[in-house]
Coordinates of C-alpha atoms in Angstrom, one line a residue:
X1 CA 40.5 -93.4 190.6
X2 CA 38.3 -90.9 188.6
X3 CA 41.0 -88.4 188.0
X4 CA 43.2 -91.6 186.6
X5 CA 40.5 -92.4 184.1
X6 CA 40.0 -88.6 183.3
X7 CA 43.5 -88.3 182.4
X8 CA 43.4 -92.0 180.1
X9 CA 40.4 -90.9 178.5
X10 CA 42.3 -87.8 177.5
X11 CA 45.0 -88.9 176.4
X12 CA 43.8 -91.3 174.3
X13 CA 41.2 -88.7 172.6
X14 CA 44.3 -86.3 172.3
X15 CA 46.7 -88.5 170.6
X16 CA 43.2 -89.9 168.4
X17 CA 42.8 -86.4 167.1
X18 CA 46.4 -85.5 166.6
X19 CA 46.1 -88.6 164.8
X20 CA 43.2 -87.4 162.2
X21 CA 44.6 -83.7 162.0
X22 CA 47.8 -84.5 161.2
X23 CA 46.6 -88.0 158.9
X24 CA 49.0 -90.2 160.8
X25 CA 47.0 -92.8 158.8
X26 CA 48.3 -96.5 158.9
X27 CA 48.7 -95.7 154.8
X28 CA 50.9 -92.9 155.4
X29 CA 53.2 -94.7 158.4
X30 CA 53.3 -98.0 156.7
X31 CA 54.3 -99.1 153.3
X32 CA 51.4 -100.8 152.0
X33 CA 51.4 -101.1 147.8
X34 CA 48.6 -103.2 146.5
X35 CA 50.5 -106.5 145.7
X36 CA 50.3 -107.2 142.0
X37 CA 50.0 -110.2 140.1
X38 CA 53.7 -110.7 138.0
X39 CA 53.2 -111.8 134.7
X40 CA 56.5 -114.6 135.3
X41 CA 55.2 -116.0 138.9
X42 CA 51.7 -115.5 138.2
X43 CA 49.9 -116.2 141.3
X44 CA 53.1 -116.6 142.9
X45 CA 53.6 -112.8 143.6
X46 CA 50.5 -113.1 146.1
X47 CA 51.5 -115.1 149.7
X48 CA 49.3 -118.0 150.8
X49 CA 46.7 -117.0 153.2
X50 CA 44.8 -119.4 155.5
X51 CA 41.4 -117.9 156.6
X52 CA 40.0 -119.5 160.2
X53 CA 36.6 -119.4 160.9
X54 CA 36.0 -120.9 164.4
X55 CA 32.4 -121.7 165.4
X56 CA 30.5 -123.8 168.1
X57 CA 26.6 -124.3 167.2
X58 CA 26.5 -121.2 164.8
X59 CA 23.1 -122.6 163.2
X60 CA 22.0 -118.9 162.3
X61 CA 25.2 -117.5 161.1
X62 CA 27.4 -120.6 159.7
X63 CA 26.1 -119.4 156.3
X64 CA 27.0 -115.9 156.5
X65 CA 30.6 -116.3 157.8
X66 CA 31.3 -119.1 155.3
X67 CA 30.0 -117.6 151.9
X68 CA 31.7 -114.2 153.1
X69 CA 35.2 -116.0 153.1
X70 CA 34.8 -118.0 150.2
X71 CA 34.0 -114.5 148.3
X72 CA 37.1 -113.0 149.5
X73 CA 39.5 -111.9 146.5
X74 CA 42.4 -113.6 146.4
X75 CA 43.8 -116.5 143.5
X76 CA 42.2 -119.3 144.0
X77 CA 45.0 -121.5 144.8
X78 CA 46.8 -119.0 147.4
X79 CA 44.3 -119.3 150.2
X80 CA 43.2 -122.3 152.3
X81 CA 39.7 -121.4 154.0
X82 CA 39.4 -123.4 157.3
X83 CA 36.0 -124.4 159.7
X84 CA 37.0 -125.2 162.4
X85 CA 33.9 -126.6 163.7
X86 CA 33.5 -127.2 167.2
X87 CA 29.7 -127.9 167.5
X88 CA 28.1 -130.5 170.0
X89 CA 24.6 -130.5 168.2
X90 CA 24.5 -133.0 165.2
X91 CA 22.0 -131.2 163.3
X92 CA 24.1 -127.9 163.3
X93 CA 27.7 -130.3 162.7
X94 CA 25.9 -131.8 159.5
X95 CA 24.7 -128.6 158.0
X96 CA 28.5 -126.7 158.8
X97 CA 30.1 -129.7 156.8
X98 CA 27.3 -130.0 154.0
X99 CA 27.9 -125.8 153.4
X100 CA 31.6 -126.6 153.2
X101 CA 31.1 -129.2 150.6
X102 CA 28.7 -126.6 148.4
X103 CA 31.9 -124.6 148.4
X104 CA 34.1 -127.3 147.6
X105 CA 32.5 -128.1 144.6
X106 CA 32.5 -125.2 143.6
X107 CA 35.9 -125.1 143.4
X108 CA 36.9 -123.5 146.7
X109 CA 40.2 -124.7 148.8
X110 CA 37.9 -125.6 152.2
X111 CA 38.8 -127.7 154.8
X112 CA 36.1 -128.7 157.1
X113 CA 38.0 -129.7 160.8
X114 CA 36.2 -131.0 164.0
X115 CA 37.7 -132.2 167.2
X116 CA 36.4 -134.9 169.2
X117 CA 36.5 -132.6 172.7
X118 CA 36.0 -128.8 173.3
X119 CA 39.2 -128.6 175.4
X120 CA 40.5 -125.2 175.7
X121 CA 37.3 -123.8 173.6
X122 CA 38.3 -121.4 171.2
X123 CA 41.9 -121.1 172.0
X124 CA 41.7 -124.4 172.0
X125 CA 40.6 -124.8 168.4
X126 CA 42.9 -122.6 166.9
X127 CA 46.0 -124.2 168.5
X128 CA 44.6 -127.6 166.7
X129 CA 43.8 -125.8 163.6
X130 CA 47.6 -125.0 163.3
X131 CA 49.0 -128.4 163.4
X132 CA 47.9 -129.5 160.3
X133 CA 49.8 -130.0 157.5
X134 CA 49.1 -127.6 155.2
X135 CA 49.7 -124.6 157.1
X136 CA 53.0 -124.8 157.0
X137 CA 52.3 -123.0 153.1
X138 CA 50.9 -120.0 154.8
X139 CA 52.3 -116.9 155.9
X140 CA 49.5 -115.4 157.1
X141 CA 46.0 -116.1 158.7
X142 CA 43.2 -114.1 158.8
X143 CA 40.6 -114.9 161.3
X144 CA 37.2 -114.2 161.6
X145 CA 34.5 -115.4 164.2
X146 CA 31.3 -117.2 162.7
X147 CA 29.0 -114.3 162.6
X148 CA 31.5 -111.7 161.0
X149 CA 31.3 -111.4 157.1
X150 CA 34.2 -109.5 155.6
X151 CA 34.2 -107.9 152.5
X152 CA 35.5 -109.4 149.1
X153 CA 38.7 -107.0 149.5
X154 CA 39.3 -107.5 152.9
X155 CA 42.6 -109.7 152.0
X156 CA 43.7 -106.9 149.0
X157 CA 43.4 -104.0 151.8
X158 CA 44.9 -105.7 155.1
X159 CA 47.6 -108.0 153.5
X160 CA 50.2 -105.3 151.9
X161 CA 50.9 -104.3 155.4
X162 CA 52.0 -107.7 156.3
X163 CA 53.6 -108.3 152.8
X164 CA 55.4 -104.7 152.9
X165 CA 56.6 -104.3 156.4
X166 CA 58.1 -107.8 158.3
X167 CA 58.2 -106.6 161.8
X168 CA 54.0 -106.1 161.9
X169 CA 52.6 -109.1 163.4
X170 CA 49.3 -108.0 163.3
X171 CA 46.7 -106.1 161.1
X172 CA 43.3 -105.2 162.9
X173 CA 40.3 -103.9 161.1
X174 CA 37.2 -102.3 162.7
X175 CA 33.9 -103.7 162.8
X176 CA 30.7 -102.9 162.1
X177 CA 27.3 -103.8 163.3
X178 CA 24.7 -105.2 161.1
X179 CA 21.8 -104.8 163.8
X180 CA 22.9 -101.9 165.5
X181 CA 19.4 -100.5 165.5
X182 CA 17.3 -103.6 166.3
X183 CA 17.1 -102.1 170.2
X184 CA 18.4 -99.5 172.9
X185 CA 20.7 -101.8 174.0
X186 CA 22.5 -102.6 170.5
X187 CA 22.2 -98.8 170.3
X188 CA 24.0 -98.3 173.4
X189 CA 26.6 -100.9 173.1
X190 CA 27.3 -99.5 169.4
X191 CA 28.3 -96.3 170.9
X192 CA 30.8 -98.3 173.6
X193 CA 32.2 -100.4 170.7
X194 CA 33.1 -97.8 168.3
X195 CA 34.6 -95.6 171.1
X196 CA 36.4 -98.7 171.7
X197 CA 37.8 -98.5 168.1
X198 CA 38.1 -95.1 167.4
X199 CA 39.7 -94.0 169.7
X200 CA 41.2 -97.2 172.1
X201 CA 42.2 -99.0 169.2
X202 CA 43.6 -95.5 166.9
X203 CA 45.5 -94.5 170.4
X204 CA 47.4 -97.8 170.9
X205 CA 48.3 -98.2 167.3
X206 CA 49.7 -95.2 167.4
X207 CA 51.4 -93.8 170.5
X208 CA 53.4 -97.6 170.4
X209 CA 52.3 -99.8 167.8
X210 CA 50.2 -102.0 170.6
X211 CA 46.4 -102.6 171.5
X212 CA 44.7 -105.7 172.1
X213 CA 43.7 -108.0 169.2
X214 CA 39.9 -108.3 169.5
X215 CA 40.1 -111.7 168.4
X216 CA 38.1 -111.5 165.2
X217 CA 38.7 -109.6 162.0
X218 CA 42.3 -109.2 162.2
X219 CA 45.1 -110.9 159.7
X220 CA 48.2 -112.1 161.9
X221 CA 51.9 -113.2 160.9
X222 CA 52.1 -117.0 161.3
X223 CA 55.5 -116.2 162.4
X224 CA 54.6 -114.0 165.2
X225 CA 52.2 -116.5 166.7
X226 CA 54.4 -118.9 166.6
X227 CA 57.2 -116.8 168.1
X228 CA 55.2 -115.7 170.6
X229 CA 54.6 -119.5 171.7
X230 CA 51.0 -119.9 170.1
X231 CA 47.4 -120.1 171.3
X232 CA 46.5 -120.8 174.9
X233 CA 44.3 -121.8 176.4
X234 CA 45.2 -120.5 180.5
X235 CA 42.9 -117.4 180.0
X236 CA 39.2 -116.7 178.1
X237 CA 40.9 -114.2 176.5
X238 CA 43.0 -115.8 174.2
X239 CA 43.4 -113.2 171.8
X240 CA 44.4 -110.5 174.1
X241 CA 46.7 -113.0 175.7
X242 CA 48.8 -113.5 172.2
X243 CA 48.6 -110.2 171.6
X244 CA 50.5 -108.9 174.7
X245 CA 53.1 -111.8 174.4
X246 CA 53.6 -110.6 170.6
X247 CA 54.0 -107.0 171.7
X248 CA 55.9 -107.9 174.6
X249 CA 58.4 -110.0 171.8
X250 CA 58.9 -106.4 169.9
X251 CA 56.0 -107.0 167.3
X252 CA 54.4 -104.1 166.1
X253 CA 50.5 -103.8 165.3
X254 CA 48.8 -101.9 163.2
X255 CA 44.7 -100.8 163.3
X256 CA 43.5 -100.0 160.1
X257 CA 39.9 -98.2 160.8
X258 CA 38.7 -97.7 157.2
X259 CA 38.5 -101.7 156.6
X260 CA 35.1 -102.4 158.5
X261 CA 33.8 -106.0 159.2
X262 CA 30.0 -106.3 159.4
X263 CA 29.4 -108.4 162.4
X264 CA 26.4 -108.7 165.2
X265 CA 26.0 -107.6 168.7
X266 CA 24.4 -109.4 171.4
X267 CA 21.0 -108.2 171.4
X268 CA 19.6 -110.5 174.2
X269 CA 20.3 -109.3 177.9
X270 CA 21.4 -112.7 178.9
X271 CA 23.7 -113.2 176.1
X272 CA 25.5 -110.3 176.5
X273 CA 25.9 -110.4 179.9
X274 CA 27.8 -113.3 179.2
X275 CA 30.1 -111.7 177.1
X276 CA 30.7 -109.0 179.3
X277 CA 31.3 -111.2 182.3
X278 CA 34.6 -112.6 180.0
X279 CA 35.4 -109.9 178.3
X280 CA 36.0 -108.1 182.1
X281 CA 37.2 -111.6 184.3
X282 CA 39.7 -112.7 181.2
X283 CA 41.6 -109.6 181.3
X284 CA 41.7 -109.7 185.1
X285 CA 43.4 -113.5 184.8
X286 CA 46.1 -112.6 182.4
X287 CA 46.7 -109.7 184.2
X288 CA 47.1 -111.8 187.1
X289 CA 49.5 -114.0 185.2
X290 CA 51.3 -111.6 183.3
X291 CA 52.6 -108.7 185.3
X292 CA 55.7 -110.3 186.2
X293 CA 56.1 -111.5 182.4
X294 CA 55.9 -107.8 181.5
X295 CA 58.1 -105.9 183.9
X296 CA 60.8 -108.4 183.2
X297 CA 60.2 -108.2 179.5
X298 CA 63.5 -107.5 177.3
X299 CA 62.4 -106.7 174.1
X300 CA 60.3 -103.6 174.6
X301 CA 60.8 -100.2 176.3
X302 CA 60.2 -99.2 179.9
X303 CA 57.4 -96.9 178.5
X304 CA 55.9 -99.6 176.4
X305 CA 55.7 -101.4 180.2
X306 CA 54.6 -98.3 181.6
X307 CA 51.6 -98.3 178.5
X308 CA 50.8 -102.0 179.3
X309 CA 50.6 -102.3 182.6
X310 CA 48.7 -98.8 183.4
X311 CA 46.5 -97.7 180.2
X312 CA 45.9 -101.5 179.1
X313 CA 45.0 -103.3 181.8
X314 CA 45.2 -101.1 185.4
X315 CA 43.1 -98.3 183.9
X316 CA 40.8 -99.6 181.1
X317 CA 40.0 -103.1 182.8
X318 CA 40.6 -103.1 186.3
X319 CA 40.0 -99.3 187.7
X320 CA 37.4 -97.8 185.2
X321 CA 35.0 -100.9 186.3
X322 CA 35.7 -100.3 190.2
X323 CA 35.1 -96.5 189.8
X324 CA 32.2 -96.4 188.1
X325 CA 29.9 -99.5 190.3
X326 CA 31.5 -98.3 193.5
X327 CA 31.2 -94.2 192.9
X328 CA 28.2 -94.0 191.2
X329 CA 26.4 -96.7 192.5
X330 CA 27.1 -96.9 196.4
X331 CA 29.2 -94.1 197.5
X332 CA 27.0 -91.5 196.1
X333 CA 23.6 -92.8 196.8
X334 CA 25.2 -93.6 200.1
X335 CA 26.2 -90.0 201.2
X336 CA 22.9 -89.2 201.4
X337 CA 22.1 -90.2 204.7
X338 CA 25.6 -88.5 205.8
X339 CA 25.1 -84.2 205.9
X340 CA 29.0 -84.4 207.2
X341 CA 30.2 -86.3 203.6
X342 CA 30.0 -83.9 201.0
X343 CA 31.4 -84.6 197.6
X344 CA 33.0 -82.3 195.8
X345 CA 31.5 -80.8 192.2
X346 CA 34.6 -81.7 190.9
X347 CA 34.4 -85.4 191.4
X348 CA 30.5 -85.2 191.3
X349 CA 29.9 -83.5 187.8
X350 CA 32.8 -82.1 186.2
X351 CA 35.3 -85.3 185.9
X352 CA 32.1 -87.8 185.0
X353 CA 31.0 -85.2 182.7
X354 CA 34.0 -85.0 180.7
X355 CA 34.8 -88.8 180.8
X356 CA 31.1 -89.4 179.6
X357 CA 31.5 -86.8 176.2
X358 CA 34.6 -88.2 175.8
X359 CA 33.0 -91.2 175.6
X360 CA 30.3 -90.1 173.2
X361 CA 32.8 -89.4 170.6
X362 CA 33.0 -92.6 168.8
X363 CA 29.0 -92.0 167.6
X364 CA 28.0 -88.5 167.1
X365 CA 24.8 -90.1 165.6
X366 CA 23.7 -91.6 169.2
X367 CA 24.7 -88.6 171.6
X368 CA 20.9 -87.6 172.4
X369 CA 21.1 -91.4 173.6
X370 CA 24.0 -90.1 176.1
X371 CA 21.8 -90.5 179.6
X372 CA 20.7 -94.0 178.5
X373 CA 24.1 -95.4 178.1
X374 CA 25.0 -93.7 181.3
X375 CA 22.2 -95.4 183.2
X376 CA 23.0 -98.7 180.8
X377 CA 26.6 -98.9 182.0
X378 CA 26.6 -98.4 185.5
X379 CA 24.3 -101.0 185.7
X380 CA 27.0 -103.3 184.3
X381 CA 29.8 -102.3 185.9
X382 CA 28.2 -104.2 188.9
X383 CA 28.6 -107.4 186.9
X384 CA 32.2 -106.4 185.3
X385 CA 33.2 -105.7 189.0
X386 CA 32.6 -108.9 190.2
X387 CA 34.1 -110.2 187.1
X388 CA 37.1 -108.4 187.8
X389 CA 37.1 -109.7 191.2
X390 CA 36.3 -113.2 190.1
X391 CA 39.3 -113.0 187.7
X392 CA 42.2 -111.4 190.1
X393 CA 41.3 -114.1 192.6
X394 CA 40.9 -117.0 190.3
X395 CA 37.8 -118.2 191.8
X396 CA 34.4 -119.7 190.9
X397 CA 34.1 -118.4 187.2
X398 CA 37.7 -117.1 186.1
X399 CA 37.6 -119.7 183.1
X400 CA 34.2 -120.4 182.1
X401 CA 33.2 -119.8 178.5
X402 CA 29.7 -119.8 176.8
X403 CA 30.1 -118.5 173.4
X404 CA 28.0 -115.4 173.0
X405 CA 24.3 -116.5 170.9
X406 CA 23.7 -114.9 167.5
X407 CA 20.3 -114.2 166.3
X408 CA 21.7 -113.8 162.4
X409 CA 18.6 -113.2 160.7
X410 CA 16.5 -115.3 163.3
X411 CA 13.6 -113.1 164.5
X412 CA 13.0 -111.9 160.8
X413 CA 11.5 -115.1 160.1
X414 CA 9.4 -115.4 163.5
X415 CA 6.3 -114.7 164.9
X416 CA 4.8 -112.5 167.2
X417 CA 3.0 -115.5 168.4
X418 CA 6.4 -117.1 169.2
X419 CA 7.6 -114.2 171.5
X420 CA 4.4 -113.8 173.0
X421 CA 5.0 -117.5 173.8
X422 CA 8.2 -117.1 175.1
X423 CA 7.2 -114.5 177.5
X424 CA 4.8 -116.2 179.0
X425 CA 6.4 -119.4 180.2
X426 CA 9.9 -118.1 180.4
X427 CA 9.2 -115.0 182.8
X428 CA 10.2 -116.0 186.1
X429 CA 13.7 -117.0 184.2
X430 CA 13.7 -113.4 183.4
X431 CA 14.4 -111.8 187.2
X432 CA 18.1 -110.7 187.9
X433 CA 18.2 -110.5 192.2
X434 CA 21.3 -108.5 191.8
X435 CA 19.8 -105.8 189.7
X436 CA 17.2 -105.7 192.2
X437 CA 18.7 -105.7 195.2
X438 CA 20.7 -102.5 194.0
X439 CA 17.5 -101.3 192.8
X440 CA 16.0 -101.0 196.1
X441 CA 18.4 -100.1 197.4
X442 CA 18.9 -96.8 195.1
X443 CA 15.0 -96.2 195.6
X444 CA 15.4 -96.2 199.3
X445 CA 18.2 -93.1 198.9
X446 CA 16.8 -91.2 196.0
X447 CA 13.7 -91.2 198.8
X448 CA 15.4 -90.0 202.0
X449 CA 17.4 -87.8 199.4
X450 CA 14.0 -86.5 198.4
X451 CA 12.5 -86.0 201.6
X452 CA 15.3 -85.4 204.5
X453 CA 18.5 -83.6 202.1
X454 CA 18.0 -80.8 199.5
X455 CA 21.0 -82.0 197.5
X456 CA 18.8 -83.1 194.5
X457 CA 20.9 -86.2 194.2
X458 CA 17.6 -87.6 193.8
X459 CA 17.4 -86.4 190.4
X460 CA 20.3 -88.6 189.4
X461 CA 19.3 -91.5 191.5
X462 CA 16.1 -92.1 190.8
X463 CA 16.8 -92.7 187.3
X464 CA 19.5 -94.9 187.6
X465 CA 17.0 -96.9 190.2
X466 CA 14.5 -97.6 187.7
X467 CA 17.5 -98.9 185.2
X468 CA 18.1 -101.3 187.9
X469 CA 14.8 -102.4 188.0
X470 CA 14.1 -102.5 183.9
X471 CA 17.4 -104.6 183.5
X472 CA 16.4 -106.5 187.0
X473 CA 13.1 -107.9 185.1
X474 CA 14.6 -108.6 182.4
X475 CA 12.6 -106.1 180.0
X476 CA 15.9 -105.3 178.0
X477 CA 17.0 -106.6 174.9
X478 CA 15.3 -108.7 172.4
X479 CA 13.1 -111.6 173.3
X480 CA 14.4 -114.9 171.6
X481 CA 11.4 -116.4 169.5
X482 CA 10.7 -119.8 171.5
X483 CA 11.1 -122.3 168.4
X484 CA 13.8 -121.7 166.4

């Protein structure tokens, strides 16, 4: 299992770089000419555009994600900006419709949408959000969760593609975090996020014109979607699930890393546990579903298969989760009170040593932060493990969504009397029993390590211990202010 991520990992960084020596840029593969306004169609030269902007509750970021599409460049009367506004609180549903209207007047083409049930959450929103009428004008819809705010060009730099080359379904741009530095833990996930990206996301687009669509930021083909039998709702992973029934219908996509997105990370522990517990069951489910879909797929190549079925889901989401919990977190705090295992320096320092650099790659501004997002991960690997298992087995969890909380600009406008506050009567909400238990657990062996064996794997396990406990008591992340 470690050598199959060692050889993922570098092939993905090997085709990245080949990538950037050689400037196998999406401008250089693709024909993408700034589309120009013709002085005998006017506004007709540019293709209508419908920009979705799903949200559920967004009270700190509604504002952000609204004003950022209404400021997107494009003629006026070639885009259709629509809320799709999914929101149980009244307070939060008012102000969403009353920001709309500010827009309207001002001479925006808005539609503010609401259902009267939140079946099939997101997925379940978008599929409503294409049945009316006037989509059928557009040709392509750009998408963008409630707390990302693209820039004005956004539309000028990702739409060409599209326009230029009919057999891309998809255009996906990068993002970028506004609060990156609020804490370690934004810090850490930056570093996992633009690895993600530069690398994951460069590899797929180019090696076969595939990667998963991250849901957010991207500008899709109408066509395509609709080709590839629209949104559903069977997974929590919507927009990976389109995406691999697009690719699997001969649609090509294409990453474009120098359009960034500024969006925001979880920076509460709870929050993003949340996130990572779908983002690790949902691919688990559709894998689940899928694999017969894709083997018996027509349309595509048998190493297109091969690239779905192995780098997509069995290495990235399935194997590099098992590997790391059970390895680092059992087997080798484990061996220690067994002289006759012995583990070999290959498996013990040279393979996690290169996956970890190769890791690093993504942020060259974070490496000296290299042994904290070590620690960081392994300790959620226990919790993507049991999504993973929660997801292949269809049990318990496998579909439950809670939309991940934004702060937006939130704890700017608090005070330290309100998190003080929040500490106090909120702290026995705060223990994790999982985190602890392994805690323990890893204290007990990096003792007996200590005292009885004179491998030093104490060095590495007492640290990784004390992770467990920090993220066990909660003392991660940012404290939500108690009145918002």
């Amino acid at each position: 299992m470690s050598m199959m991520m060692l050889v993922e990992k570098v092939f993905m960084g090997l085709v990245s770089l080949y990538a950037k020596v050689f400037r196998r840029r999406p401008e250089r593969m693709y024909k993408c000419d700034p589309i120009a306004q013709d002085e005998e169609v006017a506004t007709l030269a540019y293709p209508m555009v419908l920009v979705q902007i799903p949200m559920y509750n967004e009270k700190e970021v509604y504002k952000l994600s609204i004003g950022a599409a209404c400021n997107l460049i494009w003629p006026d009367d070639r885009i259709i900006i629509q809320v799709l506004d999914d929101s149980t609180d009244p307070v939060v549903k008012d102000l969403v419709k009353k920001e709309c209207e500010k827009w309207f007047k001002k001479g925006k083409n808005i539609k503010y949408e609401t259902r009267d049930n939140r079946s099939g959450y997101k997925a379940g929103a978008l599929k409503v959000g294409m049945k009316y009428s006037y989509v059928e004008t557009c040709e392509y819809i750009a998408m963008f969760d409630a707390d990302f705010q693209p820039s004005p060009d956004f539309l000028m730099r990702t739409v060409p593609f599209l326009e230029h080359n009919p057999d891309i379904a998809l255009v996906q741009a990068r993002w970028q975090f506004v609060n990156a530095n609020e804490c370690l833990m934004t810090r850490i996930q930056e570093m996992s996020m633009d690895y993600h990206f530069k690398v994951e996301q460069e590899s797929g687009s180019s090696t076969c014109a595939f990667f998963g669509y991250n849901g957010t930021a991207g500008v899709w083909r109408i066509r395509a979607i609709n080709d590839a039998g629209g949104w559903k709702d069977r997974t929590t992973v919507e927009d990976m699930d389109l995406a691999v029934r697009a690719g699997l219908g001969g649609w090509k996509f294409v990453y474009v890393g120098n359009v960034k997105v500024k969006s925001e990370l979880p920076s509460t522990f709870k929050a993003y546990r949340y996130q990572q517990h779908r983002w690790a069951c949902g691919p688990a489910v559709l894998f689940r579903k899928m694999f017969c879909d894709i083997v018996k797929a027509k349309k595509v190549s048998i190493w297109k298969k091969l690239h779905v079925i192995y780098n997509f889901f069995l290495a990235r989401r399935i194997i590099s989760h098992f590997v790391t919990f059970s390895f680092y977190c059992v087997v080798i705090p484990l061996s220690v009170f067994f002289p006759e295992v012995e583990i070999p320096k290959w498996g013990m320092i040279y393979v996690p040593t290169t996956i970890t650099l190769l890791n690093s790659v993504g942020t060259p501004s974070s490496f000296h932060l290299i042994i904290f997002w070590v620690l960081f991960e392994n300790v959620m690997s226990l919790h993507r493990c049991k999504a993973v298992l929660i997801g292949l087995l269809e049990a318990g969890r496998a579909n439950e969504w809670i939309v991940t909380e934004k702060l937006g600009d939130m704890l700017k406008t608090k005070s330290n009397i309100s998190v003080t506050q929040k500490i106090r009567f909120k702290f026995w909400d705060r223990f994790h029993l999982l985190e602890l238990g392994l805690a323990v657990f890893l204290m007990i062996c990096a003792c007996y390590d200590c005292i009885y064996r004179q491998d030093y794997f104490f060095i590495y396990i007492f640290p990784q211990s004390i992770t467990f406990f920090i993220m066990g008591f909660g003392y991660v992340g940012t404290i939500i202010p108690s009145q918002k």
